[in-house]
Amino acid sequence: MGRIILCETQPSTTSYIFPNTKIEVFSYEELCYYIYNNIALIAEEYISTRMFNWMEDGLKLPELARDLRKIKEKETSDLTDLCTAILTYKEYYTIPEVKEFIFRMERMKGMTPSQFRKMQADGFLRYHKYLKAVSVYDEILEQYPDIKNTKLLGSIYHNRAVALANNFELKEAMESYLRAFELTQNVGSIYEYLMLMATMKERADVEVLAKYYGVEDMMENLYDAIEDAQEDVVASPIYHRMEKAIFHYKKNNLTDFNKRMDTVIEELKSEFREQTV
């Protein structure tokens, strides 16, 4: 879930899996944390029979499941009522925090479709669902071509670029970063653009572009960040597995080389599958 969550209730041995992110929660506290921090990714159909059965059988919270079923039966109830009932059942969040949550839920109802979908895409990006995030950003750009809010549009292009870069679609990511900078003049976008450029071009070429965009003072920080990233890669487990595989290849131990490369490929494939939802 991204942080340590202290559980006062009994965790379940089975998980509830949110369909759109494939995030698993095993406890009431984890459920509350996920709902509170992902309001755009929660759909009313998720809080239904499957979740209620999990609460009863796994969490041993039949009263909460019963209360939620009653809320679902009311024609006037909505997603805010269901989420609030969950958050307040064991007081995992304080009353001011729940009020703030309700305010965010109500404010979300007033968003334009493009704003809401962007919020959803950002949620997928936060959970490293890069393919899904890009598809939603692209959907926004296709369905709402006349967005007048340049700050919103620039943020869409910037975050789209982040997702593309993490999926190693570097050329398209650079184009998206550049478009974001053109819209908002946000130096963060041009910094990321130059960062990707630095992975493909000589430093002198990158410095020319930095001067053109008036961000020469970024160059030292940019190359320091690249050096740090290279150190992180060298320290990663998958890098060491690749090194060992190459060692066996050079020794003509092709059986060991193939086994190690199969492991690396399976890990990469597994990471890629986790992006698909």
Short mmCIF file of N, CA, C and O in Angstrom, two decimals, residues 2 19 21 57 68 88 90 101-102 118 132 145 153 189 198 200 230 234 267-268:
data_model
loop_
_atom_site.label_atom_id
_atom_site.label_comp_id
_atom_site.label_asym_id
_atom_site.label_seq_id
_atom_site.Cartn_x
_atom_site.Cartn_y
_atom_site.Cartn_z
N GLY A 2 2.19 1.15 0.14
CA GLY A 2 3.02 2.34 0.04
C GLY A 2 3.45 2.93 1.37
O GLY A 2 4.30 3.80 1.41
N PRO A 19 -10.79 -3.87 -9.00
CA PRO A 19 -10.71 -4.34 -10.39
C PRO A 19 -9.87 -3.47 -11.33
O PRO A 19 -9.18 -4.01 -12.21
N THR A 21 -7.29 -1.28 -10.64
CA THR A 21 -5.86 -1.11 -10.34
C THR A 21 -5.18 -2.41 -9.93
O THR A 21 -3.95 -2.47 -9.88
N ASP A 57 -16.81 -12.54 5.77
CA ASP A 57 -16.04 -13.79 5.90
C ASP A 57 -14.58 -13.56 6.24
O ASP A 57 -13.99 -14.31 7.04
N LEU A 68 -23.81 -1.38 4.94
CA LEU A 68 -23.57 -1.00 3.55
C LEU A 68 -24.67 -1.55 2.63
O LEU A 68 -25.07 -0.88 1.67
N THR A 88 -15.98 5.74 8.63
CA THR A 88 -16.38 6.10 10.00
C THR A 88 -16.68 4.89 10.87
O THR A 88 -16.92 5.04 12.07
N LYS A 90 -14.87 2.32 12.09
CA LYS A 90 -13.93 2.08 13.19
C LYS A 90 -13.09 3.31 13.51
O LYS A 90 -12.09 3.23 14.21
N PHE A 101 -12.65 14.57 3.39
CA PHE A 101 -12.89 13.57 2.36
C PHE A 101 -14.23 13.82 1.67
O PHE A 101 -14.32 13.79 0.44
N ILE A 102 -15.27 14.08 2.45
CA ILE A 102 -16.60 14.36 1.88
C ILE A 102 -16.55 15.61 1.00
O ILE A 102 -17.14 15.65 -0.09
N LYS A 118 -8.77 13.06 -16.05
CA LYS A 118 -7.35 13.32 -15.77
C LYS A 118 -7.00 12.88 -14.36
O LYS A 118 -5.92 12.32 -14.12
N LYS A 132 -2.23 1.93 -18.84
CA LYS A 132 -3.59 2.40 -18.57
C LYS A 132 -3.63 3.92 -18.49
O LYS A 132 -4.53 4.57 -19.03
N PRO A 145 -10.93 17.79 -27.53
CA PRO A 145 -9.85 18.51 -28.24
C PRO A 145 -9.89 20.02 -28.02
O PRO A 145 -8.91 20.70 -28.35
N LEU A 153 -4.39 21.27 -19.55
CA LEU A 153 -3.89 20.61 -20.75
C LEU A 153 -2.38 20.35 -20.62
O LEU A 153 -1.89 19.27 -20.99
N SER A 189 8.83 20.55 -16.94
CA SER A 189 8.61 19.79 -18.18
C SER A 189 9.84 19.83 -19.07
O SER A 189 10.23 18.81 -19.64
N ALA A 198 19.39 13.83 -22.86
CA ALA A 198 20.75 13.54 -22.42
C ALA A 198 21.07 12.05 -22.49
O ALA A 198 22.25 11.68 -22.50
N MET A 200 20.40 10.28 -25.02
CA MET A 200 20.58 9.94 -26.43
C MET A 200 21.58 10.83 -27.16
O MET A 200 22.09 10.45 -28.22
N GLN A 230 22.14 6.23 -12.66
CA GLN A 230 23.01 5.15 -13.13
C GLN A 230 23.50 4.29 -11.97
O GLN A 230 23.57 3.07 -12.07
N VAL A 234 22.86 0.23 -11.36
CA VAL A 234 23.94 -0.72 -11.09
C VAL A 234 23.68 -1.49 -9.79
O VAL A 234 24.07 -2.65 -9.65
N GLU A 267 10.81 -11.80 -15.23
CA GLU A 267 10.59 -10.68 -14.31
C GLU A 267 10.10 -9.44 -15.05
O GLU A 267 9.18 -8.75 -14.61
N LEU A 268 10.72 -9.16 -16.19
CA LEU A 268 10.31 -8.01 -16.99
C LEU A 268 8.89 -8.19 -17.53
O LEU A 268 8.09 -7.25 -17.54
#
